[in-house]
Amino acid sequence: MSATPLHVIIIGAGTGGLCLAQGLKRAGVSVAVYERDRTRRDGLQGYRVGIDADGKRALRANLSPELYETFIATCAKRPLWGNQMTHEKKFLFSAGPEVLKPEDQPSEDDQDESVSRMTLRQLLLTGVEDVVHFDKEFTHYEQHPDGTVSAHFTDGDVATGHLLVGAEGANSRVRKQYLPHARLVETGLVGITGKTPLNDETRALLPQRVMEGVTMVHGPKGFMCILHVMRFKWDENGKPKEGIGSTDAEAIRNWPGMLYDNSRDYIMWGFAASDRWLPPNVTKMRGAEIQQLVLEKTKAWHPDFRRIFSLGDPNSSFPLVIRTSEPIDPWPSSNITLIGDAIHTMTPGRGVGANTALRDARLLARKLVAVHRGEQSLLDAVHAYETTMTSYAWDAVIKSRAQMDGHSVMHRGDLLGTFARGGMRTAMRTMNHLPPVKRKIVMSESTFRGAGRDDED
């Protein structure tokens, strides 16, 4: 069939928007990305993001083989352990490679990775610089009788195409105009981030399983803290560490992402608490002030954890109000659609937010390439994308929120809250001594994160 004229307008140069642009450009589909900020103002850009099997599958599909190899080369060492600990530095649950049988081990493609968000952004910008337009603040769109749609910007510019994709995150203006009833709700939790350099002193504060894994620490009043040690393949001077092969060294040489000081080994920590236990002005705190707040709230925690907090870089600490989308009923498809946080913001409870955005980008790219080839109409393609996307996205939204709800009994300070937290710890300790149960938990989490998943239609 003959090719169908198609020009796609993407609002937002985040993870999902750029991955979509990569896939479309690679397939010969006309695309333009419009981004408000030339440099990302989101503090999380300095942090890691876990890329699971779904995310890797999307990157592998939408990027060139060379760029995908660069992604792999710039990832940190893989986490081997999943841990749950008390604030007193005692293990509740710990599962590593030994839990799975040889036939259960995920393939190389299904192994989780960790990468700096900033490095990933630089990578996704590589090769599409000519279609990304910065300093473009979107205001509204206008649909036309001929089936086209125009995006309007604060500087007076107007961009017209056949499809408008909102990819500008949780505060999406495209969503607010298109689906005004799709709202975000606060979970009642506030997160506080921090980065502590990994050196001889801080390395000695953590058990080996924590050094080589992702760990959730549980404290009084429902306080929690995630710890993830990011260890890269190069040393503090930016040179490949001993043992790195020439292929990796060549892949990262003179690559734009390496211009940033975002690839040094460090301990990432994210403290979270119900807003009932935090001062009203917590969202306005920054740096040393909010870092001191974490120390005040963790006076009963093990000194090693508190030392990690105190040694954190104050410039890396800021608050994050944890919000989530609420699933909505299907809507009539049109020449407007949404991907990533613009439609399905989720809590970090299951760690799949960015991966779901990447999954969206891969799926939508495939549908639009079929339109470009004349194999499907645009509205049919958008409808197919939205039907599949909402089925997996709403599931991820609901399950992510179940892990992080500041209004739950776990965050109460009364006797009921104490009993609930005690019951949770007892359950974890019990499961930790039941190998079949541990295996089932690890297998279930791997499946949730996309291991062995078939392609979506």
Coordinates of C-alpha atoms in Angstrom, one line a residue:
M1 CA 0.0 0.0 0.0
S2 CA 1.1 3.6 -0.6
A3 CA 2.6 5.7 2.2
T4 CA 0.3 8.0 4.0
P5 CA 1.5 11.6 4.7
L6 CA 2.0 11.9 8.4
H7 CA 3.6 14.5 10.6
V8 CA 3.7 14.0 14.4
I9 CA 4.0 16.8 16.9
I10 CA 5.4 15.8 20.3
I11 CA 5.0 18.2 23.2
G12 CA 7.8 17.5 25.8
A13 CA 11.3 16.2 25.4
G14 CA 11.2 13.8 28.4
T15 CA 12.0 10.1 28.4
G16 CA 8.9 9.0 26.6
G17 CA 8.7 11.9 24.1
L18 CA 12.3 11.5 23.0
C19 CA 12.1 7.7 22.7
L20 CA 9.1 8.1 20.5
A21 CA 10.9 10.7 18.4
Q22 CA 13.8 8.3 18.0
G23 CA 11.6 5.5 16.8
L24 CA 9.6 7.7 14.3
K25 CA 12.7 9.4 12.8
R26 CA 14.4 6.0 12.4
A27 CA 11.4 4.7 10.5
G28 CA 11.3 7.8 8.2
V29 CA 8.2 9.3 9.9
S30 CA 8.2 13.1 10.0
V31 CA 8.3 14.3 13.6
A32 CA 9.0 17.4 15.6
V33 CA 9.5 17.8 19.4
Y34 CA 8.8 21.0 21.3
E35 CA 10.4 21.4 24.7
R36 CA 10.0 24.3 27.1
D37 CA 13.4 24.0 28.9
R38 CA 16.7 23.8 27.2
T39 CA 18.1 22.2 30.3
R40 CA 15.9 20.1 32.6
R41 CA 14.9 21.9 35.8
D42 CA 13.6 18.7 37.4
G43 CA 16.0 17.9 40.2
L44 CA 15.4 14.2 39.6
Q45 CA 17.5 14.5 36.4
G46 CA 20.6 14.1 38.6
Y47 CA 19.4 10.8 39.8
R48 CA 19.3 7.2 38.6
V49 CA 16.4 5.5 36.9
G50 CA 15.9 1.7 36.8
I51 CA 15.3 0.4 33.3
D52 CA 13.5 -3.0 33.3
A53 CA 12.8 -5.5 30.6
D54 CA 10.0 -3.4 29.2
G55 CA 12.2 -0.3 29.1
K56 CA 15.1 -2.1 27.5
R57 CA 12.8 -3.6 24.9
A58 CA 11.5 -0.2 24.0
L59 CA 15.0 1.4 23.7
R60 CA 16.3 -1.5 21.7
A61 CA 13.3 -1.2 19.3
N62 CA 13.4 2.6 18.9
L63 CA 17.1 3.4 19.0
S64 CA 19.8 2.6 16.5
P65 CA 21.9 -0.4 17.4
E66 CA 24.9 1.8 18.0
L67 CA 22.9 4.1 20.3
Y68 CA 21.5 1.2 22.2
E69 CA 25.0 -0.2 22.8
T70 CA 26.0 3.2 24.2
F71 CA 23.0 3.0 26.6
I72 CA 24.2 -0.4 27.8
A73 CA 27.8 0.9 28.2
T74 CA 26.7 3.8 30.3
C75 CA 24.6 1.8 32.8
A76 CA 25.8 1.2 36.3
K77 CA 26.5 -2.2 37.7
R78 CA 23.3 -4.2 38.0
P79 CA 21.7 -4.6 41.4
L80 CA 21.9 -8.2 42.5
W81 CA 19.8 -8.1 45.7
G82 CA 16.4 -7.0 46.7
N83 CA 16.4 -6.2 50.4
Q84 CA 14.0 -5.1 53.1
M85 CA 15.5 -3.8 56.4
T86 CA 14.5 -2.2 59.7
H87 CA 15.7 1.2 60.7
E88 CA 17.9 -0.6 63.2
K89 CA 19.9 -2.1 60.2
K90 CA 18.5 -5.6 60.5
F91 CA 17.5 -7.6 57.5
L92 CA 13.8 -8.5 57.2
F93 CA 13.9 -10.0 53.7
S94 CA 16.7 -10.5 51.2
A95 CA 16.6 -12.2 47.8
G96 CA 19.5 -12.5 45.4
P97 CA 20.5 -14.6 42.4
E98 CA 20.5 -17.8 44.4
V99 CA 16.7 -17.7 44.8
L100 CA 16.0 -18.6 41.2
K101 CA 16.6 -21.9 39.6
P102 CA 18.8 -22.0 36.5
E103 CA 15.8 -22.2 34.2
D104 CA 14.2 -19.2 35.9
Q105 CA 17.2 -16.9 35.4
P106 CA 16.1 -13.9 33.2
S107 CA 17.8 -13.6 29.8
E108 CA 20.4 -10.9 29.2
D109 CA 17.7 -8.7 27.5
D110 CA 15.4 -9.1 30.6
Q111 CA 18.0 -8.1 33.2
D112 CA 17.3 -4.8 35.0
E113 CA 19.7 -1.9 34.4
S114 CA 20.3 1.4 36.2
V115 CA 21.3 4.6 34.4
S116 CA 21.6 8.3 35.3
R117 CA 18.5 10.1 34.1
M118 CA 20.7 12.9 32.8
T119 CA 22.8 10.4 30.8
L120 CA 19.7 8.8 29.4
R121 CA 18.3 12.2 28.4
Q122 CA 21.6 13.0 26.6
L123 CA 21.5 9.6 24.9
L124 CA 17.9 10.1 23.7
L125 CA 18.7 13.5 22.3
T126 CA 21.6 12.1 20.3
G127 CA 20.7 11.9 16.6
V128 CA 17.4 13.8 16.9
E129 CA 18.8 17.2 17.6
D130 CA 17.5 18.5 14.3
V131 CA 13.8 17.8 15.2
V132 CA 13.9 19.0 18.8
H133 CA 12.9 22.6 19.3
F134 CA 13.8 24.2 22.7
D135 CA 12.4 27.2 24.5
K136 CA 8.9 26.4 23.2
E137 CA 6.3 26.6 25.9
F138 CA 3.1 25.0 24.8
T139 CA -0.2 26.9 25.6
H140 CA -3.0 25.1 23.8
Y141 CA -3.9 23.1 20.6
E142 CA -6.5 23.7 17.9
Q143 CA -8.1 20.9 15.8
H144 CA -9.1 21.7 12.2
P145 CA -11.8 20.3 10.0
D146 CA -9.2 18.9 7.6
G147 CA -8.0 16.5 10.2
T148 CA -4.9 18.4 11.2
V149 CA -4.1 19.9 14.6
S150 CA -2.0 22.9 15.6
A151 CA 0.0 23.5 18.7
H152 CA 0.4 27.1 19.9
F153 CA 3.3 28.4 21.9
T154 CA 3.9 31.5 24.1
D155 CA 6.2 33.1 21.6
G156 CA 3.5 33.1 19.0
D157 CA 4.7 30.2 16.9
V158 CA 2.3 27.6 15.7
A159 CA 3.1 24.1 14.6
T160 CA 0.7 22.0 12.5
G161 CA 0.6 18.3 12.0
H162 CA -1.6 15.2 11.7
L163 CA -1.2 14.0 15.3
L164 CA -0.4 15.8 18.6
V165 CA 1.2 13.7 21.4
G166 CA 1.3 15.1 24.9
A167 CA 4.5 13.9 26.5
E168 CA 5.2 16.8 28.9
G169 CA 4.8 15.0 32.2
A170 CA 2.4 15.0 35.1
N171 CA 1.4 18.7 34.7
S172 CA 0.6 18.2 31.0
R173 CA -1.3 21.1 29.4
V174 CA -2.3 18.8 26.6
R175 CA -4.1 16.5 29.0
K176 CA -5.7 19.4 30.9
Q177 CA -7.3 20.6 27.7
Y178 CA -8.0 17.2 26.1
L179 CA -9.1 15.2 29.2
P180 CA -9.9 17.8 31.9
H181 CA -11.5 15.1 34.1
A182 CA -8.2 13.1 34.2
R183 CA -6.8 14.4 37.5
L184 CA -3.9 13.8 39.8
V185 CA -4.4 13.1 43.5
E186 CA -1.9 13.4 46.3
T187 CA -1.0 10.2 48.1
G188 CA -0.3 11.9 51.4
L189 CA 3.4 11.0 51.1
V190 CA 6.4 13.4 50.6
G191 CA 9.7 12.1 49.5
I192 CA 13.1 13.7 50.2
T193 CA 16.0 12.8 48.0
G194 CA 19.7 12.7 48.6
K195 CA 23.0 11.6 47.0
T196 CA 26.0 10.7 49.1
P197 CA 29.4 10.0 47.5
L198 CA 30.6 6.5 47.6
N199 CA 34.0 6.4 49.2
D200 CA 35.9 4.3 51.7
E201 CA 34.0 5.9 54.6
T202 CA 30.5 5.5 53.2
R203 CA 31.3 2.1 51.7
A204 CA 32.0 0.8 55.2
L205 CA 28.6 1.8 56.5
L206 CA 26.7 -0.7 54.3
P207 CA 26.5 -4.5 54.3
Q208 CA 27.6 -6.1 51.0
R209 CA 24.0 -7.1 50.0
V210 CA 23.0 -3.4 50.3
M211 CA 26.0 -2.3 48.3
E212 CA 25.0 -4.7 45.6
G213 CA 21.3 -4.2 45.6
V214 CA 18.2 -2.1 46.1
T215 CA 17.1 -1.8 49.7
M216 CA 14.0 -0.5 51.4
V217 CA 14.4 0.5 55.0
H218 CA 11.3 0.6 57.3
G219 CA 11.1 2.9 60.3
P220 CA 8.7 4.0 63.0
K221 CA 5.5 5.9 61.9
G222 CA 5.7 4.4 58.5
F223 CA 8.9 6.3 57.6
M224 CA 10.8 4.6 54.8
C225 CA 14.0 5.0 52.9
I226 CA 15.1 3.4 49.6
L227 CA 18.9 3.0 49.2
H228 CA 20.6 2.2 45.9
V229 CA 24.3 2.2 45.4
M230 CA 25.2 3.4 41.9
R231 CA 28.6 2.0 40.8
F232 CA 29.7 2.8 37.3
K233 CA 32.3 1.3 35.0
W234 CA 34.7 4.2 35.3
D235 CA 36.7 5.8 38.1
E236 CA 36.4 9.3 39.7
N237 CA 38.7 10.8 36.9
G238 CA 36.2 9.8 34.2
K239 CA 38.5 7.1 32.9
P240 CA 37.2 3.5 32.3
K241 CA 38.0 1.3 35.3
E242 CA 40.3 -1.5 35.0
G243 CA 38.6 -4.5 33.4
I244 CA 36.4 -2.5 31.1
G245 CA 36.6 -3.8 27.5
S246 CA 37.7 -1.6 24.6
T247 CA 34.1 -1.8 23.2
D248 CA 32.7 0.0 26.2
A249 CA 35.5 2.5 26.3
E250 CA 35.0 3.4 22.7
A251 CA 31.3 3.7 23.1
I252 CA 31.5 6.3 25.8
R253 CA 34.5 8.2 24.3
N254 CA 33.6 11.8 23.3
W255 CA 29.9 11.1 23.9
P256 CA 27.9 14.1 24.9
G257 CA 26.5 12.5 28.1
M258 CA 30.0 12.2 29.5
L259 CA 30.3 16.0 29.6
Y260 CA 28.2 15.9 32.8
D261 CA 29.5 14.9 36.2
N262 CA 26.7 12.4 36.6
S263 CA 28.6 9.2 36.4
R264 CA 30.5 9.1 39.7
D265 CA 29.8 6.3 42.2
Y266 CA 27.3 7.3 44.8
I267 CA 24.6 6.2 47.3
M268 CA 21.2 7.3 46.2
W269 CA 18.7 7.6 49.1
G270 CA 15.1 8.6 49.1
F271 CA 13.4 9.2 52.5
A272 CA 9.6 9.2 52.5
A273 CA 7.0 10.0 55.2
S274 CA 3.3 10.8 55.5
D275 CA 2.8 14.5 55.3
R276 CA 1.1 14.4 58.7
W277 CA 4.6 13.9 60.3
L278 CA 6.3 16.7 58.3
P279 CA 6.2 20.5 58.7
P280 CA 3.7 22.4 56.6
N281 CA 6.5 24.2 54.7
V282 CA 8.4 21.0 53.7
T283 CA 7.8 21.6 50.0
K284 CA 9.6 24.9 50.2
M285 CA 12.7 23.4 52.0
R286 CA 15.9 22.7 50.0
G287 CA 19.5 21.7 50.6
A288 CA 21.0 21.6 54.1
E289 CA 17.6 22.6 55.7
I290 CA 15.7 19.6 54.3
Q291 CA 18.7 17.3 54.9
Q292 CA 18.6 18.4 58.5
L293 CA 14.9 17.6 58.6
V294 CA 15.7 14.0 57.6
L295 CA 18.2 13.7 60.4
E296 CA 15.7 15.0 62.9
K297 CA 13.1 12.5 61.8
T298 CA 15.5 9.6 62.0
K299 CA 17.0 10.1 65.5
A300 CA 16.0 6.5 66.4
W301 CA 17.6 5.1 63.2
H302 CA 20.9 3.2 63.2
P303 CA 23.9 5.6 63.3
D304 CA 25.2 4.2 60.0
F305 CA 22.1 5.3 58.1
R306 CA 22.1 8.7 59.7
R307 CA 25.8 9.1 58.8
I308 CA 24.9 8.4 55.1
F309 CA 22.2 11.1 55.3
S310 CA 24.6 13.6 57.0
L311 CA 27.3 13.1 54.4
G312 CA 24.9 13.7 51.5
D313 CA 25.5 16.6 49.1
P314 CA 23.1 19.3 50.3
N315 CA 22.6 20.5 46.7
S316 CA 21.1 17.1 45.9
S317 CA 18.4 17.2 48.5
F318 CA 14.9 18.5 47.7
P319 CA 11.3 17.5 48.5
L320 CA 8.9 15.6 46.1
V321 CA 5.2 15.5 46.7
I322 CA 4.2 12.0 45.6
R323 CA 1.1 12.1 43.4
T324 CA -0.7 9.6 41.2
S325 CA -3.2 9.5 38.4
E326 CA -6.6 7.9 38.8
P327 CA -7.8 5.6 36.1
I328 CA -10.5 7.0 33.8
D329 CA -13.0 5.4 31.4
P330 CA -12.0 5.0 27.7
W331 CA -12.4 8.2 25.7
P332 CA -13.1 8.6 21.9
S333 CA -9.8 8.5 20.0
S334 CA -8.8 11.5 17.9
N335 CA -5.7 13.2 16.5
I336 CA -4.6 13.9 20.1
T337 CA -3.0 11.3 22.4
L338 CA -0.8 11.1 25.4
I339 CA 2.1 9.1 26.7
G340 CA 4.0 8.6 30.0
D341 CA 3.3 10.8 33.0
A342 CA 1.0 13.0 30.9
I343 CA -1.6 10.3 31.1
H344 CA -0.5 7.8 33.8
T345 CA 1.5 9.5 36.6
M346 CA 2.3 6.8 39.2
T347 CA 4.1 6.6 42.5
P348 CA 7.7 5.2 42.6
G349 CA 6.3 2.3 44.7
R350 CA 7.0 -0.3 42.0
G351 CA 9.7 1.6 40.0
V352 CA 8.0 1.3 36.6
G353 CA 7.0 4.9 35.8
A354 CA 9.8 5.7 33.3
N355 CA 9.6 2.1 31.9
T356 CA 5.8 2.5 31.2
A357 CA 6.6 5.7 29.3
L358 CA 9.2 3.9 27.2
R359 CA 6.7 1.1 26.7
D360 CA 4.2 3.7 25.4
A361 CA 6.8 5.1 23.1
R362 CA 7.5 1.7 21.5
L363 CA 3.9 0.8 21.1
L364 CA 2.8 4.1 19.7
A365 CA 5.8 4.2 17.3
R366 CA 4.9 0.8 15.9
K367 CA 1.3 1.9 15.3
L368 CA 2.3 5.2 13.7
V369 CA 4.8 3.5 11.4
A370 CA 1.9 1.3 10.2
V371 CA 0.0 4.4 9.4
H372 CA 3.0 5.9 7.6
R373 CA 3.1 2.7 5.5
G374 CA -0.6 2.9 4.6
E375 CA -1.4 -0.2 6.5
Q376 CA -3.8 1.4 9.0
S377 CA -5.8 4.7 9.4
L378 CA -4.5 7.2 11.9
L379 CA -7.6 7.0 14.1
D380 CA -7.5 3.2 14.2
A381 CA -3.9 3.3 15.1
V382 CA -4.4 5.8 17.9
H383 CA -7.4 3.8 19.2
A384 CA -5.4 0.5 19.2
Y385 CA -2.5 2.2 21.1
E386 CA -4.8 3.8 23.7
T387 CA -6.7 0.5 24.3
T388 CA -3.5 -1.4 24.9
M389 CA -1.8 1.4 26.8
T390 CA -4.5 2.0 29.3
S391 CA -4.8 -1.7 30.0
Y392 CA -1.3 -2.0 31.3
A393 CA -0.9 1.6 32.5
W394 CA -3.9 1.6 34.8
D395 CA -2.7 -1.7 36.3
A396 CA 0.7 -0.2 37.0
V397 CA -0.9 2.9 38.5
I398 CA -3.0 0.9 40.9
K399 CA -0.3 -1.4 42.0
S400 CA 2.2 1.4 42.4
R401 CA -0.2 3.3 44.6
A402 CA -0.8 0.3 46.8
Q403 CA 2.9 0.5 47.8
M404 CA 2.8 4.2 48.7
D405 CA -0.3 5.5 50.4
G406 CA 0.3 8.0 53.2
H407 CA -3.2 7.6 54.4
S408 CA -2.9 3.9 55.2
V409 CA -2.7 2.4 58.6
M410 CA 1.0 1.9 58.3
H411 CA 1.6 5.6 58.7
R412 CA -0.5 6.1 61.8
G413 CA 1.2 6.8 65.1
D414 CA -1.2 5.0 67.4
L415 CA -1.4 1.4 68.6
L416 CA -3.1 0.2 65.5
G417 CA -0.3 1.6 63.3
T418 CA 2.3 -0.1 65.5
F419 CA 0.5 -3.4 65.2
A420 CA 0.2 -3.1 61.4
R421 CA 3.9 -2.3 61.0
G422 CA 4.8 -5.2 63.4
G423 CA 2.7 -7.6 61.4
M424 CA 4.4 -6.5 58.2
R425 CA 7.8 -7.1 59.6
T426 CA 6.8 -10.5 60.9
A427 CA 5.4 -11.5 57.5
M428 CA 8.7 -10.4 55.8
R429 CA 10.8 -12.4 58.3
T430 CA 8.6 -15.4 57.7
M431 CA 8.8 -15.2 53.9
N432 CA 12.6 -14.8 54.2
H433 CA 12.8 -18.3 55.6
L434 CA 10.6 -19.9 53.0
P435 CA 12.6 -20.4 49.8
P436 CA 9.6 -21.4 47.6
V437 CA 7.8 -18.2 48.7
K438 CA 10.9 -16.1 48.0
R439 CA 11.2 -17.6 44.6
K440 CA 7.6 -16.9 43.8
I441 CA 8.0 -13.2 44.9
V442 CA 11.1 -12.7 42.8
M443 CA 9.4 -14.4 39.8
S444 CA 6.3 -12.3 40.2
E445 CA 8.2 -9.0 40.4
S446 CA 10.3 -10.0 37.3
T447 CA 7.1 -10.7 35.3
F448 CA 5.6 -7.4 36.5
R449 CA 8.7 -5.6 35.2
G450 CA 8.3 -7.2 31.7
A451 CA 10.6 -10.3 31.7
G452 CA 9.5 -12.7 29.0
R453 CA 6.7 -10.5 27.9
D454 CA 5.4 -10.9 24.4
D455 CA 5.0 -8.0 22.0
E456 CA 1.8 -6.0 22.3
D457 CA -0.5 -6.1 19.3

